mmCIF file of C-alpha atoms in Angstrom:
data_model
loop_
_atom_site.group_PDB
_atom_site.id
_atom_site.type_symbol
_atom_site.label_atom_id
_atom_site.label_comp_id
_atom_site.label_asym_id
_atom_site.label_seq_id
_atom_site.Cartn_x
_atom_site.Cartn_y
_atom_site.Cartn_z
ATOM 1 C CA MET A 1 -14.414 37.368 10.126
ATOM 2 C CA SER A 2 -10.648 36.817 10.167
ATOM 3 C CA VAL A 3 -9.125 33.385 10.737
ATOM 4 C CA SER A 4 -6.389 33.129 13.355
ATOM 5 C CA ALA A 5 -2.883 32.227 12.250
ATOM 6 C CA ILE A 6 -1.700 28.630 12.614
ATOM 7 C CA THR A 7 0.280 28.156 15.822
ATOM 8 C CA SER A 8 2.340 25.383 17.396
ATOM 9 C CA GLU A 9 -0.236 25.156 20.161
ATOM 10 C CA MET A 10 -2.796 24.083 17.563
ATOM 11 C CA LEU A 11 -0.536 21.198 16.515
ATOM 12 C CA HIS A 12 -0.439 19.921 20.080
ATOM 13 C CA SER A 13 -4.062 20.563 21.019
ATOM 14 C CA LYS A 14 -6.517 17.833 22.018
ATOM 15 C CA GLU A 15 -8.684 18.808 19.066
ATOM 16 C CA HIS A 16 -5.832 18.183 16.620
ATOM 17 C CA LEU A 17 -4.846 14.888 18.227
ATOM 18 C CA LEU A 18 -8.452 13.715 17.937
ATOM 19 C CA ASP A 19 -8.717 14.653 14.250
ATOM 20 C CA PRO A 20 -5.513 16.044 12.712
ATOM 21 C CA TYR A 21 -6.748 16.262 9.114
ATOM 22 C CA PRO A 22 -8.561 19.655 9.195
ATOM 23 C CA LEU A 23 -5.488 21.479 10.518
ATOM 24 C CA TRP A 24 -3.196 19.676 8.069
ATOM 25 C CA GLU A 25 -5.460 20.852 5.234
ATOM 26 C CA ARG A 26 -5.077 24.448 6.431
ATOM 27 C CA MET A 27 -1.326 23.998 6.712
ATOM 28 C CA ARG A 28 -1.041 22.668 3.147
ATOM 29 C CA HIS A 29 -2.687 25.876 1.892
ATOM 30 C CA GLU A 30 -1.381 28.465 4.347
ATOM 31 C CA LYS A 31 1.834 27.107 5.921
ATOM 32 C CA PRO A 32 3.010 24.006 4.012
ATOM 33 C CA VAL A 33 6.469 24.344 5.592
ATOM 34 C CA PHE A 34 5.762 25.052 9.249
ATOM 35 C CA PHE A 35 8.203 25.505 12.145
ATOM 36 C CA ASP A 36 6.834 23.972 15.340
ATOM 37 C CA GLU A 37 8.236 26.125 18.166
ATOM 38 C CA ILE A 38 7.309 23.556 20.811
ATOM 39 C CA THR A 39 9.335 20.637 19.410
ATOM 40 C CA LYS A 40 11.739 22.779 17.327
ATOM 41 C CA THR A 41 10.770 20.758 14.265
ATOM 42 C CA TRP A 42 10.005 21.759 10.654
ATOM 43 C CA VAL A 43 6.842 20.061 9.368
ATOM 44 C CA LEU A 44 6.191 19.305 5.680
ATOM 45 C CA THR A 45 2.537 18.701 4.782
ATOM 46 C CA ARG A 46 2.222 18.816 0.958
ATOM 47 C CA TYR A 47 2.477 15.640 -1.139
ATOM 48 C CA SER A 48 4.991 17.150 -3.578
ATOM 49 C CA ASP A 49 7.259 18.445 -0.790
ATOM 50 C CA CYS A 50 7.163 15.130 1.072
ATOM 51 C CA VAL A 51 8.028 13.198 -2.105
ATOM 52 C CA GLU A 52 10.937 15.560 -2.750
ATOM 53 C CA ALA A 53 12.191 15.207 0.829
ATOM 54 C CA PHE A 54 12.096 11.389 0.702
ATOM 55 C CA ALA A 55 14.196 11.477 -2.487
ATOM 56 C CA ASN A 56 16.749 14.029 -1.234
ATOM 57 C CA TYR A 57 19.711 12.066 0.179
ATOM 58 C CA LYS A 58 22.170 14.924 -0.316
ATOM 59 C CA ASP A 59 20.531 17.382 2.063
ATOM 60 C CA PHE A 60 18.906 14.974 4.530
ATOM 61 C CA SER A 61 20.216 12.372 6.969
ATOM 62 C CA ASN A 62 18.520 9.600 8.975
ATOM 63 C CA ARG A 63 20.835 10.137 11.940
ATOM 64 C CA LEU A 64 17.974 11.247 14.220
ATOM 65 C CA TYR A 65 16.907 7.620 14.650
ATOM 66 C CA ARG A 66 20.087 7.077 16.651
ATOM 67 C CA ASP A 67 18.430 9.084 19.417
ATOM 68 C CA THR A 68 15.219 7.002 19.413
ATOM 69 C CA LEU A 69 15.536 3.496 17.959
ATOM 70 C CA GLY A 70 19.307 3.535 18.397
ATOM 71 C CA VAL A 71 19.099 4.168 22.131
ATOM 72 C CA VAL A 72 16.899 1.096 22.618
ATOM 73 C CA PHE A 73 18.243 -1.309 19.969
ATOM 74 C CA GLY A 74 21.722 -0.089 19.090
ATOM 75 C CA PRO A 75 22.774 0.604 15.478
ATOM 76 C CA THR A 76 20.349 -0.409 12.715
ATOM 77 C CA MET A 77 20.062 0.310 9.003
ATOM 78 C CA LEU A 78 17.368 2.887 9.758
ATOM 79 C CA ASP A 79 19.843 5.374 11.246
ATOM 80 C CA LYS A 80 22.489 4.908 8.537
ATOM 81 C CA ASP A 81 23.109 7.011 5.441
ATOM 82 C CA GLY A 82 24.944 6.661 2.147
ATOM 83 C CA SER A 83 27.010 3.595 1.313
ATOM 84 C CA GLU A 84 26.749 2.255 4.871
ATOM 85 C CA HIS A 85 22.960 2.122 4.601
ATOM 86 C CA VAL A 86 23.077 0.629 1.099
ATOM 87 C CA MET A 87 25.430 -2.150 2.215
ATOM 88 C CA HIS A 88 23.395 -3.014 5.308
ATOM 89 C CA ARG A 89 20.152 -3.089 3.324
ATOM 90 C CA LYS A 90 21.645 -5.246 0.549
ATOM 91 C CA ILE A 91 22.475 -7.887 3.138
ATOM 92 C CA VAL A 92 18.968 -8.290 4.556
ATOM 93 C CA ALA A 93 16.490 -6.879 2.016
ATOM 94 C CA PRO A 94 16.421 -9.842 -0.429
ATOM 95 C CA GLU A 95 14.833 -12.066 2.227
ATOM 96 C CA PHE A 96 11.693 -9.892 2.424
ATOM 97 C CA VAL A 97 10.513 -9.694 -1.162
ATOM 98 C CA GLY A 98 9.539 -11.908 -4.049
ATOM 99 C CA LYS A 99 10.365 -15.609 -4.208
ATOM 100 C CA ARG A 100 12.574 -15.563 -1.113
ATOM 101 C CA PHE A 101 9.640 -14.439 1.011
ATOM 102 C CA GLU A 102 7.200 -17.021 -0.368
ATOM 103 C CA PRO A 103 8.236 -19.792 2.082
ATOM 104 C CA TYR A 104 6.866 -17.636 4.905
ATOM 105 C CA TYR A 105 3.331 -17.485 3.486
ATOM 106 C CA LYS A 106 2.598 -20.691 5.410
ATOM 107 C CA ALA A 107 3.622 -18.981 8.658
ATOM 108 C CA ILE A 108 1.042 -16.259 8.017
ATOM 109 C CA ASP A 109 -1.654 -18.848 7.251
ATOM 110 C CA ARG A 110 -0.850 -20.986 10.266
ATOM 111 C CA ASN A 111 -0.652 -18.165 12.798
ATOM 112 C CA ALA A 112 -3.789 -16.410 11.537
ATOM 113 C CA LEU A 113 -5.790 -19.629 11.839
ATOM 114 C CA ASP A 114 -4.317 -20.437 15.273
ATOM 115 C CA LEU A 115 -5.381 -17.033 16.616
ATOM 116 C CA ILE A 116 -8.859 -17.229 15.084
ATOM 117 C CA ARG A 117 -9.458 -20.642 16.673
ATOM 118 C CA LYS A 118 -8.884 -18.987 20.070
ATOM 119 C CA PHE A 119 -11.565 -16.326 19.548
ATOM 120 C CA PRO A 120 -14.091 -16.181 22.395
ATOM 121 C CA GLU A 121 -17.272 -18.232 22.159
ATOM 122 C CA GLY A 122 -19.402 -15.117 22.539
ATOM 123 C CA PRO A 123 -20.673 -13.063 19.611
ATOM 124 C CA VAL A 124 -18.195 -10.165 20.087
ATOM 125 C CA VAL A 125 -14.412 -10.095 19.638
ATOM 126 C CA ASP A 126 -11.912 -7.268 20.079
ATOM 127 C CA LEU A 127 -9.900 -7.692 16.900
ATOM 128 C CA VAL A 128 -6.977 -5.700 18.333
ATOM 129 C CA ASP A 129 -6.477 -7.807 21.448
ATOM 130 C CA ALA A 130 -7.325 -11.171 19.879
ATOM 131 C CA PHE A 131 -5.675 -10.778 16.482
ATOM 132 C CA THR A 132 -3.922 -7.651 15.212
ATOM 133 C CA THR A 133 -1.400 -7.168 18.049
ATOM 134 C CA ARG A 134 -0.443 -10.845 17.944
ATOM 135 C CA LEU A 135 -0.402 -11.940 14.309
ATOM 136 C CA PRO A 136 2.670 -9.960 13.133
ATOM 137 C CA VAL A 137 4.707 -10.843 16.228
ATOM 138 C CA ASN A 138 3.824 -14.538 15.999
ATOM 139 C CA VAL A 139 4.689 -14.603 12.299
ATOM 140 C CA ILE A 140 8.082 -12.985 12.944
ATOM 141 C CA VAL A 141 8.808 -15.500 15.715
ATOM 142 C CA ASP A 142 8.098 -18.342 13.303
ATOM 143 C CA MET A 143 10.107 -16.735 10.489
ATOM 144 C CA LEU A 144 13.096 -16.460 12.804
ATOM 145 C CA GLY A 145 12.798 -20.134 13.678
ATOM 146 C CA MET A 146 12.050 -19.527 17.361
ATOM 147 C CA ASP A 147 10.074 -21.839 19.605
ATOM 148 C CA GLN A 148 6.350 -21.180 19.052
ATOM 149 C CA SER A 149 5.765 -21.615 22.774
ATOM 150 C CA ASP A 150 7.584 -18.289 23.239
ATOM 151 C CA HIS A 151 4.977 -16.217 21.372
ATOM 152 C CA ASP A 152 3.786 -14.568 24.595
ATOM 153 C CA ARG A 153 7.343 -13.683 25.647
ATOM 154 C CA PHE A 154 8.043 -12.053 22.278
ATOM 155 C CA HIS A 155 4.732 -10.203 22.448
ATOM 156 C CA GLU A 156 5.742 -8.741 25.802
ATOM 157 C CA TRP A 157 9.160 -7.700 24.445
ATOM 158 C CA TYR A 158 7.479 -6.130 21.426
ATOM 159 C CA THR A 159 5.047 -3.997 23.443
ATOM 160 C CA THR A 160 7.745 -2.940 25.946
ATOM 161 C CA MET A 161 10.265 -1.966 23.266
ATOM 162 C CA MET A 162 7.587 -0.109 21.315
ATOM 163 C CA ALA A 163 6.660 1.910 24.396
ATOM 164 C CA GLY A 164 10.373 2.520 25.002
ATOM 165 C CA LEU A 165 10.652 4.539 21.795
ATOM 166 C CA ALA A 166 8.652 7.392 23.339
ATOM 167 C CA ARG A 167 10.901 10.446 23.108
ATOM 168 C CA PHE A 168 9.880 12.034 26.402
ATOM 169 C CA SER A 169 9.648 9.114 28.832
ATOM 170 C CA SER A 170 12.964 8.034 30.348
ATOM 171 C CA GLU A 171 11.277 5.325 32.440
ATOM 172 C CA LYS A 172 9.640 3.653 29.430
ATOM 173 C CA GLN A 173 12.904 3.992 27.530
ATOM 174 C CA LYS A 174 14.780 2.160 30.314
ATOM 175 C CA LEU A 175 12.248 -0.669 30.181
ATOM 176 C CA GLY A 176 12.559 -0.763 26.391
ATOM 177 C CA ILE A 177 16.349 -1.063 26.623
ATOM 178 C CA LEU A 178 15.979 -3.862 29.170
ATOM 179 C CA ALA A 179 13.548 -5.709 26.892
ATOM 180 C CA HIS A 180 16.014 -5.460 23.991
ATOM 181 C CA GLU A 181 18.823 -6.739 26.217
ATOM 182 C CA GLN A 182 16.677 -9.716 27.246
ATOM 183 C CA LEU A 183 15.798 -10.452 23.629
ATOM 184 C CA ALA A 184 19.444 -10.101 22.567
ATOM 185 C CA GLU A 185 20.517 -12.544 25.286
ATOM 186 C CA TYR A 186 17.790 -14.974 24.187
ATOM 187 C CA VAL A 187 18.811 -14.982 20.511
ATOM 188 C CA GLU A 188 22.601 -14.929 20.951
ATOM 189 C CA PRO A 189 23.083 -18.707 21.345
ATOM 190 C CA ILE A 190 20.633 -19.312 18.492
ATOM 191 C CA ILE A 191 22.599 -16.968 16.222
ATOM 192 C CA GLU A 192 25.880 -18.672 17.117
ATOM 193 C CA ASP A 193 24.347 -22.097 16.526
ATOM 194 C CA ARG A 194 23.089 -21.039 13.082
ATOM 195 C CA ARG A 195 26.607 -19.962 12.086
ATOM 196 C CA SER A 196 27.809 -23.546 12.206
ATOM 197 C CA CYS A 197 24.505 -25.358 11.630
ATOM 198 C CA PRO A 198 22.314 -23.261 9.313
ATOM 199 C CA MET A 199 18.645 -24.139 8.903
ATOM 200 C CA GLU A 200 15.864 -22.793 6.675
ATOM 201 C CA ASP A 201 14.822 -20.011 9.052
ATOM 202 C CA LEU A 202 15.336 -16.268 8.684
ATOM 203 C CA ILE A 203 18.067 -16.080 11.329
ATOM 204 C CA SER A 204 20.196 -18.573 9.389
ATOM 205 C CA LYS A 205 19.717 -16.589 6.189
ATOM 206 C CA ILE A 206 20.600 -13.277 7.851
ATOM 207 C CA VAL A 207 23.631 -14.770 9.612
ATOM 208 C CA HIS A 208 25.077 -16.057 6.333
ATOM 209 C CA ALA A 209 23.907 -13.258 4.030
ATOM 210 C CA GLU A 210 26.571 -10.941 2.685
ATOM 211 C CA ALA A 211 27.087 -8.073 0.287
ATOM 212 C CA SER A 212 30.500 -7.300 -1.212
ATOM 213 C CA GLY A 213 32.048 -9.734 1.266
ATOM 214 C CA GLN A 214 30.533 -8.062 4.340
ATOM 215 C CA ARG A 215 28.221 -9.675 6.898
ATOM 216 C CA LEU A 216 26.350 -8.346 9.910
ATOM 217 C CA THR A 217 28.006 -8.563 13.307
ATOM 218 C CA LEU A 218 26.322 -10.260 16.271
ATOM 219 C CA THR A 219 25.284 -6.877 17.710
ATOM 220 C CA GLU A 220 23.862 -5.776 14.346
ATOM 221 C CA ILE A 221 21.862 -8.997 13.989
ATOM 222 C CA GLN A 222 20.465 -8.617 17.497
ATOM 223 C CA ALA A 223 19.513 -4.979 16.771
ATOM 224 C CA PHE A 224 17.940 -5.990 13.458
ATOM 225 C CA ILE A 225 15.768 -8.619 15.170
ATOM 226 C CA SER A 226 14.472 -6.027 17.643
ATOM 227 C CA LEU A 227 13.848 -3.568 14.810
ATOM 228 C CA LEU A 228 12.030 -6.246 12.808
ATOM 229 C CA LEU A 229 9.870 -7.145 15.790
ATOM 230 C CA VAL A 230 8.875 -3.543 16.531
ATOM 231 C CA ALA A 231 8.692 -2.027 13.046
ATOM 232 C CA GLY A 232 7.156 -5.134 11.503
ATOM 233 C CA GLY A 233 4.741 -5.540 14.373
ATOM 234 C CA GLU A 234 3.578 -1.946 14.737
ATOM 235 C CA THR A 235 2.744 -1.145 11.116
ATOM 236 C CA THR A 236 0.928 -4.418 10.500
ATOM 237 C CA ASP A 237 -0.867 -4.447 13.844
ATOM 238 C CA LYS A 238 -2.335 -0.971 13.447
ATOM 239 C CA GLY A 239 -2.728 -1.343 9.689
ATOM 240 C CA ILE A 240 -5.081 -4.314 10.020
ATOM 241 C CA ALA A 241 -7.012 -2.545 12.797
ATOM 242 C CA ASN A 242 -7.345 0.638 10.719
ATOM 243 C CA MET A 243 -8.432 -1.246 7.592
ATOM 244 C CA TRP A 244 -11.145 -3.223 9.392
ATOM 245 C CA THR A 245 -12.375 -0.116 11.209
ATOM 246 C CA GLN A 246 -12.817 1.753 7.940
ATOM 247 C CA LEU A 247 -14.518 -1.216 6.283
ATOM 248 C CA LEU A 248 -16.890 -1.622 9.233
ATOM 249 C CA LEU A 249 -17.721 2.087 8.997
ATOM 250 C CA HIS A 250 -18.489 1.613 5.279
ATOM 251 C CA PRO A 251 -20.769 -1.460 5.125
ATOM 252 C CA GLU A 252 -21.153 -1.449 1.325
ATOM 253 C CA GLN A 253 -17.397 -1.670 0.877
ATOM 254 C CA LEU A 254 -17.208 -4.334 3.599
ATOM 255 C CA ASP A 255 -19.805 -6.381 1.708
ATOM 256 C CA ALA A 256 -17.701 -6.052 -1.438
ATOM 257 C CA VAL A 257 -14.525 -7.448 0.174
ATOM 258 C CA LEU A 258 -16.473 -10.214 1.923
ATOM 259 C CA GLU A 259 -17.865 -11.215 -1.475
ATOM 260 C CA ASN A 260 -14.470 -10.964 -3.209
ATOM 261 C CA HIS A 261 -11.443 -11.398 -0.945
ATOM 262 C CA ASP A 262 -9.129 -10.150 -3.700
ATOM 263 C CA LEU A 263 -10.434 -6.666 -2.881
ATOM 264 C CA PHE A 264 -8.635 -6.750 0.485
ATOM 265 C CA ASP A 265 -5.566 -5.719 -1.524
ATOM 266 C CA CYS A 266 -7.395 -2.559 -2.607
ATOM 267 C CA ALA A 267 -8.690 -1.957 0.911
ATOM 268 C CA PHE A 268 -5.143 -2.187 2.285
ATOM 269 C CA SER A 269 -3.856 0.377 -0.245
ATOM 270 C CA GLU A 270 -6.698 2.788 0.499
ATOM 271 C CA MET A 271 -6.174 2.367 4.259
ATOM 272 C CA MET A 272 -2.459 3.198 3.863
ATOM 273 C CA ARG A 273 -3.499 6.365 2.017
ATOM 274 C CA HIS A 274 -6.582 7.396 4.025
ATOM 275 C CA SER A 275 -5.664 6.208 7.551
ATOM 276 C CA PRO A 276 -1.960 5.233 7.643
ATOM 277 C CA PRO A 277 -0.871 3.744 10.973
ATOM 278 C CA VAL A 278 2.414 5.700 10.923
ATOM 279 C CA LEU A 279 1.926 9.443 10.562
ATOM 280 C CA GLY A 280 5.368 10.560 9.459
ATOM 281 C CA GLN A 281 9.129 10.114 9.356
ATOM 282 C CA LEU A 282 11.977 12.201 10.720
ATOM 283 C CA ARG A 283 14.959 13.567 8.829
ATOM 284 C CA TYR A 284 17.889 15.819 9.760
ATOM 285 C CA SER A 285 18.888 18.631 7.389
ATOM 286 C CA VAL A 286 22.639 18.580 6.742
ATOM 287 C CA ASN A 287 22.370 21.525 4.320
ATOM 288 C CA ASP A 288 19.948 24.381 3.684
ATOM 289 C CA VAL A 289 16.997 23.028 1.692
ATOM 290 C CA THR A 290 13.961 24.801 0.195
ATOM 291 C CA PHE A 291 10.352 23.587 -0.093
ATOM 292 C CA SER A 292 7.383 25.605 -1.370
ATOM 293 C CA GLY A 293 9.483 28.775 -1.279
ATOM 294 C CA VAL A 294 10.589 28.313 2.357
ATOM 295 C CA THR A 295 14.230 27.544 3.179
ATOM 296 C CA ILE A 296 14.924 25.200 6.063
ATOM 297 C CA PRO A 297 18.398 25.867 7.498
ATOM 298 C CA ALA A 298 21.018 23.187 7.996
ATOM 299 C CA ASN A 299 21.098 21.188 11.246
ATOM 300 C CA GLN A 300 17.340 21.109 11.757
ATOM 301 C CA ILE A 301 14.841 18.369 12.600
ATOM 302 C CA VAL A 302 12.359 17.879 9.750
ATOM 303 C CA TYR A 303 9.135 15.873 9.983
ATOM 304 C CA ILE A 304 7.808 14.456 6.707
ATOM 305 C CA GLN A 305 4.087 14.398 7.480
ATOM 306 C CA LEU A 306 3.147 11.510 5.178
ATOM 307 C CA ALA A 307 -0.413 11.205 6.537
ATOM 308 C CA SER A 308 -1.085 14.784 5.457
ATOM 309 C CA ALA A 309 0.568 14.190 2.072
ATOM 310 C CA ASN A 310 -1.627 11.138 1.515
ATOM 311 C CA ASN A 311 -4.681 13.374 1.943
ATOM 312 C CA ASP A 312 -3.519 16.224 -0.284
ATOM 313 C CA GLU A 313 -6.579 17.334 -2.254
ATOM 314 C CA THR A 314 -4.387 18.442 -5.179
ATOM 315 C CA ILE A 315 -3.391 14.785 -5.653
ATOM 316 C CA PHE A 316 -6.385 12.730 -4.478
ATOM 317 C CA LYS A 317 -10.020 13.657 -5.110
ATOM 318 C CA ASP A 318 -12.114 13.952 -1.930
ATOM 319 C CA PRO A 319 -9.190 12.615 0.127
ATOM 320 C CA ARG A 320 -11.147 12.183 3.372
ATOM 321 C CA VAL A 321 -13.548 9.796 1.621
ATOM 322 C CA PHE A 322 -12.539 6.151 2.121
ATOM 323 C CA ASN A 323 -12.965 4.475 -1.261
ATOM 324 C CA ILE A 324 -11.424 1.118 -2.178
ATOM 325 C CA GLY A 325 -12.364 1.710 -5.821
ATOM 326 C CA ARG A 326 -10.318 4.890 -6.318
ATOM 327 C CA ASP A 327 -9.134 5.696 -9.836
ATOM 328 C CA ASP A 328 -6.407 8.114 -8.669
ATOM 329 C CA LEU A 329 -4.491 5.720 -6.369
ATOM 330 C CA HIS A 330 -2.175 2.861 -7.225
ATOM 331 C CA LEU A 331 -4.083 -0.065 -5.719
ATOM 332 C CA SER A 332 -2.701 -3.483 -4.754
ATOM 333 C CA LYS A 333 0.898 -2.355 -5.040
ATOM 334 C CA GLU A 334 3.585 -0.238 -3.379
ATOM 335 C CA ARG A 335 5.547 2.474 -5.227
ATOM 336 C CA LYS A 336 8.969 2.276 -3.615
ATOM 337 C CA SER A 337 10.872 3.870 -6.476
ATOM 338 C CA GLY A 338 8.555 6.756 -7.224
ATOM 339 C CA HIS A 339 5.100 8.261 -6.951
ATOM 340 C CA HIS A 340 4.072 8.932 -10.537
ATOM 341 C CA GLY A 341 2.248 6.388 -12.616
ATOM 342 C CA THR A 342 -0.061 6.048 -15.557
ATOM 343 C CA GLU A 343 -3.606 7.305 -16.023
ATOM 344 C CA GLY A 344 -3.378 9.907 -13.276
ATOM 345 C CA ARG A 345 -2.741 7.467 -10.434
ATOM 346 C CA TYR A 346 -0.393 8.229 -7.552
ATOM 347 C CA GLY A 347 1.107 6.056 -4.870
ATOM 348 C CA HIS A 348 0.470 6.433 -1.146
ATOM 349 C CA LEU A 349 3.466 7.409 0.993
ATOM 350 C CA GLY A 350 2.565 5.150 3.903
ATOM 351 C CA PHE A 351 5.808 3.172 3.615
ATOM 352 C CA GLY A 352 7.967 6.138 2.618
ATOM 353 C CA LEU A 353 9.837 6.283 -0.691
ATOM 354 C CA GLY A 354 13.263 5.607 -2.147
ATOM 355 C CA LYS A 355 16.280 4.069 -0.429
ATOM 356 C CA HIS A 356 14.668 4.057 3.009
ATOM 357 C CA PHE A 357 11.391 2.571 1.762
ATOM 358 C CA CYS A 358 10.000 0.244 4.451
ATOM 359 C CA LEU A 359 11.754 -3.129 4.234
ATOM 360 C CA GLY A 360 8.692 -5.076 5.389
ATOM 361 C CA TYR A 361 6.120 -3.583 3.008
ATOM 362 C CA GLU A 362 5.364 -6.901 1.321
ATOM 363 C CA MET A 363 5.143 -8.732 4.634
ATOM 364 C CA ALA A 364 2.729 -6.115 6.054
ATOM 365 C CA ARG A 365 0.449 -6.299 3.022
ATOM 366 C CA LEU A 366 0.396 -10.104 2.927
ATOM 367 C CA GLU A 367 -0.356 -10.421 6.646
ATOM 368 C CA ALA A 368 -3.220 -7.937 6.339
ATOM 369 C CA VAL A 369 -4.681 -9.524 3.203
ATOM 370 C CA ILE A 370 -4.194 -13.202 4.090
ATOM 371 C CA GLY A 371 -5.201 -12.650 7.717
ATOM 372 C CA SER A 372 -8.323 -10.731 6.694
ATOM 373 C CA SER A 373 -9.332 -13.453 4.252
ATOM 374 C CA HIS A 374 -9.214 -16.022 7.063
ATOM 375 C CA LEU A 375 -11.153 -13.675 9.354
ATOM 376 C CA SER A 376 -13.842 -13.312 6.700
ATOM 377 C CA ASN A 377 -14.195 -17.076 6.400
ATOM 378 C CA PHE A 378 -14.668 -17.352 10.164
ATOM 379 C CA MET A 379 -16.920 -14.356 10.842
ATOM 380 C CA LYS A 380 -20.352 -14.382 9.228
ATOM 381 C CA ASN A 381 -22.107 -11.013 8.959
ATOM 382 C CA PRO A 382 -19.379 -9.022 10.790
ATOM 383 C CA ARG A 383 -20.456 -5.566 11.994
ATOM 384 C CA LEU A 384 -19.485 -3.045 14.634
ATOM 385 C CA ALA A 385 -20.639 -4.184 18.068
ATOM 386 C CA ALA A 386 -23.167 -1.999 19.876
ATOM 387 C CA GLY A 387 -21.384 0.856 21.619
ATOM 388 C CA ALA A 388 -18.078 0.207 19.822
ATOM 389 C CA ASP A 389 -15.742 3.215 19.982
ATOM 390 C CA THR A 390 -14.101 3.803 16.582
ATOM 391 C CA THR A 391 -12.093 6.827 17.724
ATOM 392 C CA PHE A 392 -8.580 6.884 16.265
ATOM 393 C CA ILE A 393 -5.990 7.646 18.957
ATOM 394 C CA THR A 394 -2.778 9.507 18.099
ATOM 395 C CA LYS A 395 0.189 8.271 20.114
ATOM 396 C CA ASN A 396 3.939 8.203 19.465
ATOM 397 C CA ALA A 397 3.496 9.219 15.803
ATOM 398 C CA THR A 398 0.957 6.440 15.164
ATOM 399 C CA ARG A 399 -2.827 6.616 14.834
ATOM 400 C CA SER A 400 -5.269 3.775 15.372
ATOM 401 C CA PRO A 401 -8.314 2.725 17.449
ATOM 402 C CA LEU A 402 -7.536 1.151 20.809
ATOM 403 C CA LYS A 403 -10.147 -1.553 20.185
ATOM 404 C CA VAL A 404 -12.068 -2.898 17.204
ATOM 405 C CA LEU A 405 -15.173 -4.583 18.628
ATOM 406 C CA ILE A 406 -16.840 -6.820 16.051
ATOM 407 C CA GLU A 407 -20.114 -8.684 16.456
ATOM 408 C CA TYR A 408 -20.545 -11.701 14.207
ATOM 409 C CA GLU A 409 -22.021 -15.183 13.797
ATOM 410 C CA ARG A 410 -20.027 -18.308 13.168
ATOM 411 C CA PRO A 411 -20.606 -19.990 9.795
#
């Protein structure tokens, strides 16, 4: 019996949206470089091709983000290329890694505990509504030095701007632009105040940071804050939800992390490989470029399907098995400068690679690990609530359950 050829309709079918991994596996073997006629986009699905695309700055540009993020926020480092991107990143990146980020650990601790104390008295909590959608936003608000009483306002801006990035909804986009304008108006006097009276918050550090004598303009700072709120919120929000869902579906591994909280680091790495919250990244081909024997012409939209790459069976053994003890994955660390390592281990591509590697990777990991440790101390015998729906929903290039219903006892 012959198997039908892969079509664009398959990529947009309900079956694929519900579980995209079987079709991606077929594509890796039969059509690893696939042209989607519906969206006019080239899709890369193999690990090796995706790694090569992330590293190719000569033939690819990030300019497409001007038509999505740029419309809502204005110019950000994400839509810049070459020296302009390098300069912008040098100004802000040092504040998000290593010793400079350590002062913000307390903000993660404090906000995680504050949210947990507000959990309902009953035996069931929706981790998404009560914790994951709020923790990253609240932490960012505190990092920026904003009034903690404005957490709800920032949460509303975050959700509205995130919805505004939808490519095919002009109404949501208008609301997203309005939310950014409101946020920009809110932070403008704070930014100006920090110019003359710097404090120890992130806004002060960004306002006064420079590289080769250059600093960010007011508009660029306002756009960066919106980008931080959305990008930092979305990945962490859905990442924590995805990690807990997989652990709850694998009780033996859940027991292991509850017994040893250090293993949350491993669980986070395996989640980013097995069930990454962000499915891919866009690039624009400025020259002809060839992958797996197929040449993509210049001036084309290219989708680096990192979720497929992370489940490439030529790289990871039994890729659709969630296993926090993998011996072929770099655990407890990110591989921003490359994918190869020692002893046959490879890095996940959940944060991208190279110059455009996600700026907030360390923040996302710490919020997931620290927050989960506090959750484990609060929830005794956590398990999926009766009737809980663990279906992962694909929406706007992200994939995550809508709810994570956990039944537990208090210690």
